Short mmCIF file of C-alpha atoms in Angstrom, two decimals:
data_model
loop_
_atom_site.label_atom_id
_atom_site.label_comp_id
_atom_site.label_asym_id
_atom_site.label_seq_id
_atom_site.Cartn_x
_atom_site.Cartn_y
_atom_site.Cartn_z
CA MET M 1 -56.32 88.49 94.46
CA VAL M 2 -59.87 87.59 93.39
CA MET M 3 -62.41 90.28 92.38
CA ARG M 4 -66.09 89.61 91.73
CA THR M 5 -67.86 91.15 88.73
CA ARG M 6 -71.33 90.74 87.33
CA HIS M 7 -69.95 88.09 85.03
CA GLY M 8 -68.41 86.13 87.91
CA PRO M 9 -65.13 86.13 89.73
CA ALA M 10 -62.15 87.69 88.04
CA THR M 11 -58.55 87.12 88.94
CA LEU M 12 -56.24 90.08 89.28
CA SER M 13 -52.66 89.04 88.77
CA ILE M 14 -49.90 90.94 90.48
CA CYS M 15 -46.49 90.76 88.87
CA ARG M 16 -43.83 89.45 91.16
CA PRO M 17 -40.40 91.01 91.13
CA PRO M 18 -37.77 88.90 89.37
CA MET M 19 -35.82 86.53 91.58
CA SER M 20 -32.26 87.47 92.40
CA VAL M 21 -29.37 85.35 91.15
CA ASN M 22 -28.80 83.95 94.64
CA ALA M 23 -32.49 83.06 94.95
CA GLN M 24 -32.47 81.35 91.55
CA LEU M 25 -29.33 79.42 92.47
CA GLY M 26 -30.91 78.39 95.76
CA GLU M 27 -34.04 77.21 93.96
CA PHE M 28 -31.93 75.18 91.54
CA VAL M 29 -29.95 73.55 94.35
CA LYS M 30 -33.21 72.81 96.18
CA ARG M 31 -34.52 70.95 93.13
CA LEU M 32 -31.39 68.81 93.07
CA LYS M 33 -32.08 67.51 96.57
CA SER M 34 -33.61 64.07 96.60
CA THR M 35 -37.27 63.52 97.38
CA TYR M 36 -36.45 59.86 98.15
CA ASP M 37 -38.69 58.37 95.48
CA ASP M 38 -35.63 56.35 94.47
CA ASP M 39 -32.83 54.33 96.03
CA SER M 40 -29.35 55.19 97.31
CA THR M 41 -27.65 54.41 93.98
CA ASP M 42 -29.97 56.84 92.19
CA ARG M 43 -29.13 59.55 94.71
CA TRP M 44 -25.45 58.88 94.13
CA HIS M 45 -26.05 59.80 90.49
CA HIS M 46 -28.36 62.79 90.66
CA VAL M 47 -27.31 64.34 93.99
CA THR M 48 -23.77 63.44 95.08
CA THR M 49 -22.18 63.33 91.62
CA ILE M 50 -23.92 66.47 90.37
CA PHE M 51 -22.92 68.54 93.40
CA MET M 52 -19.35 67.27 93.07
CA LEU M 53 -19.18 68.21 89.38
CA ILE M 54 -20.67 71.65 90.06
CA GLY M 55 -18.07 72.24 92.78
CA LEU M 56 -15.19 71.21 90.51
CA ALA M 57 -16.55 73.29 87.63
CA THR M 58 -16.87 76.36 89.85
CA THR M 59 -13.29 75.99 91.11
CA LEU M 60 -11.86 75.71 87.60
CA PHE M 61 -14.07 78.50 86.28
CA LEU M 62 -12.70 80.88 88.92
CA LYS M 63 -9.15 79.78 88.12
CA ASN M 64 -9.60 80.17 84.36
CA TYR M 65 -11.70 83.31 84.09
CA VAL M 66 -11.04 85.20 87.33
CA GLY M 67 -7.48 84.15 88.17
CA ASP M 68 -4.45 83.61 85.94
CA PRO M 69 -4.74 80.29 84.09
CA LEU M 70 -1.39 80.72 82.30
CA GLN M 71 1.63 83.00 82.26
CA CYS M 72 3.90 83.49 79.26
CA TRP M 73 7.47 84.60 78.77
CA ARG M 74 7.58 87.82 76.74
CA PRO M 75 10.26 89.62 74.76
CA ALA M 76 12.05 92.35 76.71
CA GLN M 77 10.65 95.14 74.53
CA TRP M 78 7.03 94.25 75.32
CA SER M 79 5.23 96.33 77.90
CA GLY M 80 2.83 94.99 80.53
CA GLN M 81 -0.19 95.52 78.27
CA TRP M 82 1.38 93.45 75.52
CA GLU M 83 2.00 90.68 78.03
CA LYS M 84 -1.65 90.66 79.12
CA PHE M 85 -2.76 90.65 75.50
CA ALA M 86 -0.49 87.74 74.61
CA GLU M 87 -1.58 85.64 77.59
CA ALA M 88 -5.27 86.26 76.85
CA TYR M 89 -4.69 85.43 73.18
CA CYS M 90 -2.84 82.21 73.96
CA PHE M 91 -5.52 81.09 76.40
CA VAL M 92 -8.27 81.62 73.84
CA GLU M 93 -6.46 80.36 70.73
CA ASN M 94 -4.96 77.20 72.28
CA THR M 95 -1.37 76.30 72.96
CA TYR M 96 0.63 73.31 71.74
CA PHE M 97 3.03 70.96 73.48
CA VAL M 98 6.57 70.09 72.44
CA PRO M 99 8.56 67.57 74.51
CA MET M 100 11.57 69.06 76.25
CA ASN M 101 13.93 66.54 74.65
CA GLU M 102 13.17 67.90 71.18
CA THR M 103 15.68 70.60 70.28
CA ASN M 104 13.58 72.28 67.59
CA LEU M 105 9.97 73.38 67.42
CA PRO M 106 7.80 71.52 64.89
CA PRO M 107 7.10 73.09 61.47
CA VAL M 108 4.44 75.78 61.51
CA HIS M 109 1.97 73.80 59.41
CA THR M 110 2.05 70.87 61.87
CA ARG M 111 1.66 72.83 65.08
CA GLU M 112 -2.12 72.94 64.87
CA ASP M 113 -2.23 69.14 65.15
CA LYS M 114 -0.41 69.36 68.50
CA GLU M 115 -2.75 71.95 70.02
CA MET M 116 -4.55 71.25 73.29
CA ILE M 117 -8.17 72.19 72.82
CA TYR M 118 -9.64 71.17 76.15
CA TYR M 119 -8.43 73.35 79.01
CA GLN M 120 -10.61 76.41 78.23
CA TRP M 121 -13.72 74.25 78.13
CA VAL M 122 -13.18 72.11 81.21
CA PRO M 123 -15.61 74.03 83.53
CA PHE M 124 -18.37 73.94 80.90
CA ILE M 125 -17.75 70.27 80.11
CA LEU M 126 -18.03 69.42 83.81
CA LEU M 127 -21.36 71.26 84.00
CA LEU M 128 -22.58 69.42 80.89
CA MET M 129 -21.55 66.12 82.46
CA GLY M 130 -23.54 67.05 85.57
CA LEU M 131 -26.56 67.84 83.39
CA MET M 132 -26.32 64.43 81.74
CA PHE M 133 -26.36 62.80 85.18
CA TYR M 134 -29.67 64.56 85.84
CA VAL M 135 -31.40 63.46 82.61
CA PRO M 136 -32.63 60.04 83.92
CA ARG M 137 -33.86 61.72 87.10
CA GLY M 138 -35.68 64.38 85.08
CA ILE M 139 -37.42 61.73 82.97
CA TRP M 140 -38.49 59.90 86.14
CA LYS M 141 -39.87 63.08 87.74
CA ILE M 142 -41.76 64.13 84.61
CA PHE M 143 -43.40 60.82 83.74
CA SER M 144 -43.91 59.31 87.20
CA VAL M 145 -46.61 61.91 87.94
CA TYR M 146 -48.86 60.18 85.41
CA SER M 147 -49.17 57.26 87.81
CA GLY M 148 -51.50 59.38 89.94
CA LEU M 149 -49.36 58.84 93.06
CA THR M 150 -47.62 61.61 94.98
CA LEU M 151 -44.45 59.58 95.28
CA PRO M 152 -42.18 62.32 96.72
CA VAL M 153 -44.60 63.07 99.56
CA MET M 154 -45.17 59.39 100.35
CA MET M 155 -41.48 58.50 100.38
CA GLN M 156 -40.42 61.52 102.42
CA GLU M 157 -43.06 60.72 105.03
CA ALA M 158 -41.99 57.08 105.02
CA ARG M 159 -38.37 58.10 105.53
CA LYS M 160 -39.24 60.44 108.42
CA ALA M 161 -41.48 57.88 110.11
CA GLY M 162 -38.98 55.08 109.58
CA LYS M 163 -36.17 57.11 111.16
CA ALA M 164 -38.27 58.40 114.06
CA GLY M 165 -39.97 55.07 114.73
CA ASN M 166 -42.59 56.70 116.96
CA ASP M 167 -45.44 57.36 114.51
CA ALA M 168 -47.70 54.34 114.81
CA LYS M 169 -50.37 55.88 112.57
CA MET M 170 -48.15 56.58 109.55
CA PRO M 171 -48.07 53.01 108.14
CA GLY M 172 -51.86 52.86 108.22
CA THR M 173 -52.16 56.33 106.68
CA LEU M 174 -49.76 55.47 103.88
CA ALA M 175 -51.44 52.11 103.29
CA GLY M 176 -54.84 53.80 103.16
CA ALA M 177 -53.62 56.25 100.53
CA LEU M 178 -52.19 53.43 98.43
CA TYR M 179 -55.35 51.36 98.74
CA ARG M 180 -57.59 54.29 97.79
CA GLU M 181 -55.39 54.90 94.76
CA HIS M 182 -55.75 51.23 93.87
CA GLN M 183 -59.54 51.51 94.05
CA ALA M 184 -59.55 54.75 92.04
CA SER M 185 -57.32 53.27 89.33
CA ARG M 186 -59.75 50.39 88.90
CA GLU M 187 -62.70 52.74 88.56
CA GLY M 188 -61.09 55.66 86.72
CA GLY M 189 -59.01 53.80 84.18
CA LYS M 190 -55.71 55.52 85.03
CA VAL M 191 -52.37 54.39 83.71
CA THR M 192 -51.81 52.43 86.91
CA MET M 193 -54.59 50.02 85.99
CA TYR M 194 -52.02 48.12 83.97
CA GLY M 195 -49.96 47.58 87.09
CA GLY M 196 -46.54 47.90 85.44
CA TYR M 197 -46.20 51.52 84.30
CA LEU M 198 -44.07 52.75 87.20
CA SER M 199 -41.85 49.68 87.41
CA ASN M 200 -41.13 49.74 83.67
CA LEU M 201 -40.42 53.48 83.77
CA TYR M 202 -38.15 53.09 86.79
CA PHE M 203 -36.15 50.29 85.18
CA PHE M 204 -35.85 52.36 81.99
CA CYS M 205 -34.36 55.23 84.04
CA LYS M 206 -32.01 52.75 85.72
CA THR M 207 -30.84 51.66 82.28
CA LEU M 208 -30.28 55.29 81.27
CA MET M 209 -28.13 55.81 84.37
CA LEU M 210 -25.94 52.86 83.45
CA ILE M 211 -25.63 54.02 79.83
CA ASN M 212 -24.79 57.55 80.98
CA VAL M 213 -21.96 56.66 83.35
CA VAL M 214 -20.38 54.26 80.82
CA GLY M 215 -20.78 56.91 78.13
CA GLN M 216 -19.03 59.45 80.36
CA LEU M 217 -15.99 57.15 80.58
CA VAL M 218 -15.91 56.73 76.79
CA PHE M 219 -16.27 60.50 76.36
CA LEU M 220 -13.34 61.22 78.70
CA ASN M 221 -11.10 58.82 76.78
CA HIS M 222 -11.99 60.47 73.47
CA TRP M 223 -12.06 64.11 74.56
CA LEU M 224 -8.73 64.07 76.40
CA GLY M 225 -7.11 62.80 73.23
CA THR M 226 -4.90 60.01 74.54
CA LYS M 227 -4.09 56.65 72.97
CA TYR M 228 -4.91 54.64 76.08
CA THR M 229 -7.99 52.42 75.99
CA PHE M 230 -8.22 52.68 79.78
CA TRP M 231 -7.15 56.29 80.22
CA GLY M 232 -7.00 56.45 84.01
CA PHE M 233 -4.92 53.30 84.37
CA GLY M 234 -2.57 54.47 81.60
CA ILE M 235 -1.96 57.87 83.21
CA LEU M 236 -1.51 56.34 86.65
CA TRP M 237 0.91 53.76 85.27
CA ASP M 238 2.97 56.54 83.64
CA MET M 239 3.15 58.42 86.93
CA ILE M 240 4.20 55.31 88.87
CA ASN M 241 6.95 54.55 86.35
CA GLY M 242 8.28 58.10 86.37
CA ARG M 243 7.01 59.02 82.90
CA HIS M 244 5.79 62.51 83.64
CA TRP M 245 4.17 65.16 81.49
CA GLN M 246 7.52 66.37 80.05
CA GLU M 247 7.72 63.10 78.12
CA SER M 248 4.14 61.86 77.81
CA GLY M 249 2.47 65.19 77.07
CA HIS M 250 -0.48 64.45 79.35
CA PHE M 251 -1.65 67.71 80.93
CA PRO M 252 1.64 69.53 80.21
CA ARG M 253 2.55 72.47 82.42
CA VAL M 254 4.78 74.16 79.82
CA THR M 255 3.41 74.81 76.33
CA TYR M 256 4.04 77.09 73.36
CA CYS M 257 1.93 79.69 71.62
CA ASP M 258 2.40 81.57 68.34
CA VAL M 259 1.42 85.25 68.42
CA THR M 260 1.30 87.52 65.38
CA VAL M 261 1.94 91.20 66.18
CA ARG M 262 1.72 94.18 63.83
CA GLU M 263 4.33 96.79 64.80
CA LEU M 264 5.01 99.96 62.81
CA GLY M 265 3.63 98.44 59.64
CA ASN M 266 5.55 95.22 60.05
CA VAL M 267 4.01 91.86 60.91
CA ASN M 268 6.13 89.92 63.38
CA ASN M 269 5.57 86.34 64.49
CA TRP M 270 6.54 85.45 68.03
CA THR M 271 6.62 82.06 69.70
CA LEU M 272 6.00 82.35 73.43
CA GLN M 273 6.71 79.77 76.09
CA CYS M 274 3.86 79.59 78.61
CA VAL M 275 3.24 78.00 81.99
CA LEU M 276 -0.22 76.40 81.95
CA MET M 277 -0.83 76.21 85.69
CA VAL M 278 -4.46 75.12 85.39
CA ASN M 279 -3.32 71.79 83.94
CA MET M 280 -1.97 70.81 87.34
CA PHE M 281 -5.57 70.93 88.62
CA ASN M 282 -7.01 69.34 85.47
CA GLU M 283 -4.74 66.31 85.78
CA LYS M 284 -5.76 65.54 89.38
CA ILE M 285 -9.45 66.22 88.71
CA PHE M 286 -9.75 63.97 85.67
CA ILE M 287 -7.75 61.12 87.19
CA PHE M 288 -10.12 61.24 90.17
CA LEU M 289 -13.22 61.47 87.95
CA TRP M 290 -12.12 58.57 85.75
CA PHE M 291 -11.69 56.18 88.68
CA TYR M 292 -14.81 57.57 90.36
CA PHE M 293 -16.88 56.88 87.22
CA CYS M 294 -15.41 53.35 87.01
CA PHE M 295 -16.47 52.66 90.58
CA LEU M 296 -19.89 54.25 90.03
CA ALA M 297 -20.38 52.22 86.84
CA ALA M 298 -19.64 48.99 88.74
CA VAL M 299 -22.06 49.90 91.54
CA THR M 300 -24.71 50.94 89.01
CA LEU M 301 -24.34 47.67 87.09
CA ILE M 302 -24.82 45.62 90.27
CA ASN M 303 -27.83 47.75 91.19
CA TRP M 304 -29.25 47.41 87.66
CA ILE M 305 -28.97 43.61 87.82
CA ALA M 306 -30.70 43.59 91.22
CA TRP M 307 -33.59 45.70 89.94
CA ALA M 308 -33.85 43.62 86.76
CA GLY M 309 -34.42 40.62 89.01
CA ARG M 310 -37.02 42.48 91.09
CA CYS M 311 -38.91 43.78 88.06
CA PHE M 312 -38.80 40.81 85.71
CA PHE M 313 -37.40 37.59 87.19
CA ASN M 314 -37.98 37.26 90.94
CA LYS M 315 -41.36 36.14 92.26
CA PRO M 316 -42.89 39.21 93.95
CA GLU M 317 -45.09 36.93 96.06
CA ASP M 318 -41.99 35.76 97.94
CA PHE M 319 -41.06 39.32 98.90
CA ILE M 320 -44.62 40.19 99.92
CA GLY M 321 -45.00 36.94 101.85
CA GLU M 322 -41.78 37.70 103.73
CA LEU M 323 -43.14 41.10 104.81
CA VAL M 324 -46.57 39.72 105.68
CA SER M 325 -45.04 36.95 107.79
CA THR M 326 -43.22 39.47 110.02
CA SER M 327 -46.51 40.93 111.21
CA ASP M 328 -49.18 38.29 110.59
CA ARG M 329 -48.25 34.61 110.46
CA ARG M 330 -51.78 33.59 109.49
CA TYR M 331 -51.57 33.50 105.73
CA SER M 332 -51.41 31.04 102.86
CA ASP M 333 -49.48 31.18 99.61
CA PRO M 334 -52.61 31.39 97.41
CA GLU M 335 -53.84 34.30 99.50
CA VAL M 336 -50.56 36.20 99.05
CA ARG M 337 -50.69 35.51 95.32
CA ASP M 338 -54.23 36.87 95.14
CA PHE M 339 -53.15 39.93 97.15
CA PHE M 340 -50.34 40.63 94.67
CA GLN M 341 -52.42 40.07 91.54
CA LYS M 342 -55.45 42.11 92.62
CA VAL M 343 -53.99 44.85 94.82
CA LEU M 344 -50.27 45.43 94.55
CA LYS M 345 -49.25 44.29 91.07
CA LYS M 346 -45.79 45.22 89.82
CA ASP M 347 -46.10 48.92 90.64
CA GLY M 348 -47.23 48.22 94.19
CA VAL M 349 -44.24 45.95 94.75
CA LEU M 350 -41.98 48.73 93.42
CA LEU M 351 -43.45 51.16 95.95
CA ILE M 352 -42.97 48.66 98.77
CA HIS M 353 -39.34 48.23 97.71
CA MET M 354 -38.88 52.02 97.82
CA ILE M 355 -40.54 52.22 101.24
CA ASP M 356 -38.26 49.40 102.37
CA GLU M 357 -35.23 51.32 101.04
CA ASN M 358 -36.13 54.64 102.65
CA GLY M 359 -38.16 53.70 105.73
CA GLY M 360 -36.60 50.39 106.71
CA ARG M 361 -37.81 46.80 106.79
CA LEU M 362 -39.92 47.23 109.93
CA PHE M 363 -41.81 50.20 108.51
CA SER M 364 -42.38 48.55 105.12
CA SER M 365 -43.73 45.41 106.81
CA GLU M 366 -46.17 47.58 108.79
CA VAL M 367 -47.38 49.22 105.58
CA VAL M 368 -47.90 45.83 103.93
CA LYS M 369 -49.68 44.59 107.06
CA ALA M 370 -52.05 47.58 106.92
CA LEU M 371 -52.70 47.03 103.20
CA TRP M 372 -53.26 43.34 103.88
CA SER M 373 -55.81 44.17 106.58
CA LEU M 374 -57.65 46.67 104.36
CA TRP M 375 -57.88 44.12 101.58
CA ARG M 376 -59.20 41.40 103.89
CA GLN M 377 -61.69 43.74 105.55
CA SER M 378 -63.00 44.98 102.20
CA GLY M 379 -64.25 41.52 101.29
CA ALA M 380 -62.61 41.83 97.87
CA ARG M 381 -60.57 38.69 98.27
CA LYS M 382 -61.93 35.46 96.88
CA PRO M 383 -60.78 31.90 97.37
CA VAL M 384 -57.97 31.06 94.99
CA GLN M 385 -57.51 27.56 93.65
CA ASP M 386 -53.95 26.57 94.40
CA GLN M 387 -52.46 24.40 91.68
CA THR M 388 -49.54 23.27 93.86
CA PRO M 389 -49.68 19.96 95.77
CA PRO M 390 -51.52 20.29 99.10
CA LYS M 391 -49.45 21.03 102.20
CA LYS M 392 -50.16 20.04 105.75
CA LEU M 393 -51.79 23.03 107.46
CA THR M 394 -52.48 23.86 111.07
CA ALA M 395 -54.69 26.52 112.64
CA ILE M 396 -52.82 29.30 114.39
CA ASP M 397 -55.65 30.71 116.50
CA GLU M 398 -58.85 29.16 117.71
CA GLY M 399 -61.88 30.80 116.21
CA ASP M 400 -60.07 31.64 112.98
CA ASP M 401 -60.40 28.70 110.65
CA GLU M 402 -59.91 30.62 107.41
CA THR M 403 -56.25 31.53 107.36
CA PHE M 404 -53.49 29.06 107.77
CA LYS M 405 -49.77 28.89 107.49
CA PRO M 406 -47.96 25.92 105.98
CA ILE M 407 -45.74 23.90 108.28
CA HIS M 408 -42.22 23.83 106.87
#
């Protein structure tokens, strides 16, 4: 609400009621949804994987802290309250595994080395892993705004128009916005005047994604405390060869717990045998996650190599010339080179790649065609001296003797 005083307008702020938990959760989930200023591999990281990890964490959290994660055998003289106390104590203070073929329990001073310290923390670790998958996306969202482009809006509109295929004005509208931003960056001295800010930032985030997923695999190997270099293959090989948890100790279902009880002035030590039911879920979840991360790491590496070529090694003029040729065959290689160097630059090519990814090849070629037309109509283009050997040229249309296409 705005009020006017003799000193000018004054703003009256009205406090909004705090958002409910459901509303806050809905807002968080909404932020996780992609705005399509990325490619499908990126969305696999910061949308699909995060939702999957949140779902698994929620399931295990309910099992651990709402249900009964473990049940323990108790001495006959213990009442029901003692049983609940012992089970809660054992869940919090860790349990240890002893193979069934060992007749005696290990010495007391060595039992701590055999404790399993992971099962209470699995839901929180899964949430932390999900957060790490969002870090590259968060960096991209924070720093991409300094380019001056409203990338989420542009890419969402490109995706809608590309899917619908019935909005003939959208390519021209999008091209006009990009061209105006190009003109403003030249005059205003924005970050985009260097032409490589967005592409370098995007490739940096791609590198972070690759480092993250490989780091997650290394973390799983270390945190689960096994001796296998390739944990998932080792566990799967044990299962195939009939070496189950009773022998290997991987995610054991039956464990032991030492409980100290003070009764009538006496301190008694009890060793309880417990059924750790949650480990049945943990085993399946982590085997799936390990192989899933391996597959995701391979896909991410291939995607990283492809984008490294686009950003640093491939000739962007070839990609732009391919798009221009689908809509206007009257062009020359020097003209395309001039168009790239003076209008698109590296960041413009990145945006065209994103439009191509989200809107399709036909839509991206229409956007490039519109940009091409705006550039030619503006009179900004100048003849470029081509250093390559001359090619035989032929006119495409009568009356247009300026633009030619090489005969291949």
